[in-house]
């Protein structure tokens, strides 16, 4: 992926997300801030990974990126054009360029439609071609994602999970998008076929010059496929940078804990000899902690962390972090005094 990474580094941003907020009312008085001030860019041909626990806001972010959710504030620009400035007609046309694939392979498939009709559907909705040309294109794309021709006349319940996810990839690909948001796309698949599907994404990227935003809770997946990674926690990024830097030399205590907790599939250089067990659940996005929102689970937390929101700082070229005490060569070094909840256990690195 090195060539792809170099080319992506030089390309201009296809996607620009500026101080994005997505909030939902809860009851009469409360607001759930699912995305609470996220900014990043994705260059043409790049794979940008978003990692985070359940409740970090990453799925809401993905839906907002493809206009399935309306931002509360902030902006999303594609090719320099603010999505909110588009008319409904322009937005419909533009949506072809930006597709999303979900975790559940069944989610986008109508159980009463044949696979061929399901793959042709996006072309029909966008008013492209005629029945015969759309059928030919759908068959071509089904073949490209590695499915045999006889699958076209089957129904979703006759397919395996891996085959259904390939159909979903075909549905996204058939309209020739420029960017695909992949939301936990291999999480529901058997471990034995995850690698094949990830390799397919990489091949399609090279062949069609695709740009990906890859959303996952799985560090081994995101490190395998991404050029850069954003680490989400409670609706904000805690750290963002080149994939190698974030996974080899994490700066934020949250990333450090995620990496240390990752089981065997990570390469040895990404594993820590100390396993850091994060205590407790991620706090509610309805009332996030004051100051640094990671402070209730951070083993380095100091009184300042409860009072002051950490600045977003670029400590190394392109490597950003939101932590008062992070250093250019790693997370803080001094054990915190604010809470004593995080357990560190020595392990033997394999
Ligand atoms: Fe947040 Fe403080 Fe921990 Fe840094 S040290 S992550 S600012 S709680």
mmCIF file of C-alpha atoms in Angstrom, residues 3 7 10 26-27 30 35 45 69 77 89-90 111 114 145 148 154 164 166 184 186 205 254 264 284 291 298 342:
data_model
loop_
_atom_site.group_PDB
_atom_site.id
_atom_site.type_symbol
_atom_site.label_atom_id
_atom_site.label_comp_id
_atom_site.label_asym_id
_atom_site.label_seq_id
_atom_site.Cartn_x
_atom_site.Cartn_y
_atom_site.Cartn_z
ATOM 1 C CA UNK A 3 2.516 3.680 -3.398
ATOM 2 C CA UNK A 7 -0.041 9.213 -3.928
ATOM 3 C CA UNK A 10 0.054 14.336 -2.404
ATOM 4 C CA UNK A 26 -33.457 13.297 24.251
ATOM 5 C CA UNK A 27 -36.703 13.925 26.064
ATOM 6 C CA UNK A 30 -31.431 16.868 27.128
ATOM 7 C CA UNK A 35 -20.543 13.992 17.121
ATOM 8 C CA UNK A 45 -7.420 7.777 -3.137
ATOM 9 C CA UNK A 69 -28.020 12.546 8.818
ATOM 10 C CA UNK A 77 -17.274 19.758 1.782
ATOM 11 C CA UNK A 89 -31.704 17.820 -6.988
ATOM 12 C CA UNK A 90 -27.970 18.546 -6.820
ATOM 13 C CA UNK A 111 -35.389 -10.229 0.804
ATOM 14 C CA UNK A 114 -33.218 -11.134 -6.654
ATOM 15 C CA UNK A 145 -16.545 -8.553 -6.631
ATOM 16 C CA UNK A 148 -20.379 -16.427 -9.801
ATOM 17 C CA UNK A 154 -30.915 -16.028 -6.273
ATOM 18 C CA UNK A 164 -24.212 -10.907 0.845
ATOM 19 C CA UNK A 166 -19.983 -8.772 -1.619
ATOM 20 C CA UNK A 184 -17.910 -2.050 10.353
ATOM 21 C CA UNK A 186 -16.325 -7.023 8.142
ATOM 22 C CA UNK A 205 -9.370 1.008 -4.494
ATOM 23 C CA UNK A 254 -6.847 6.141 25.042
ATOM 24 C CA UNK A 264 -2.744 -11.583 19.168
ATOM 25 C CA UNK A 284 -22.919 9.079 28.359
ATOM 26 C CA UNK A 291 -12.403 19.185 30.708
ATOM 27 C CA UNK A 298 -7.369 7.894 32.174
ATOM 28 C CA UNK A 342 -7.117 1.955 35.348
#
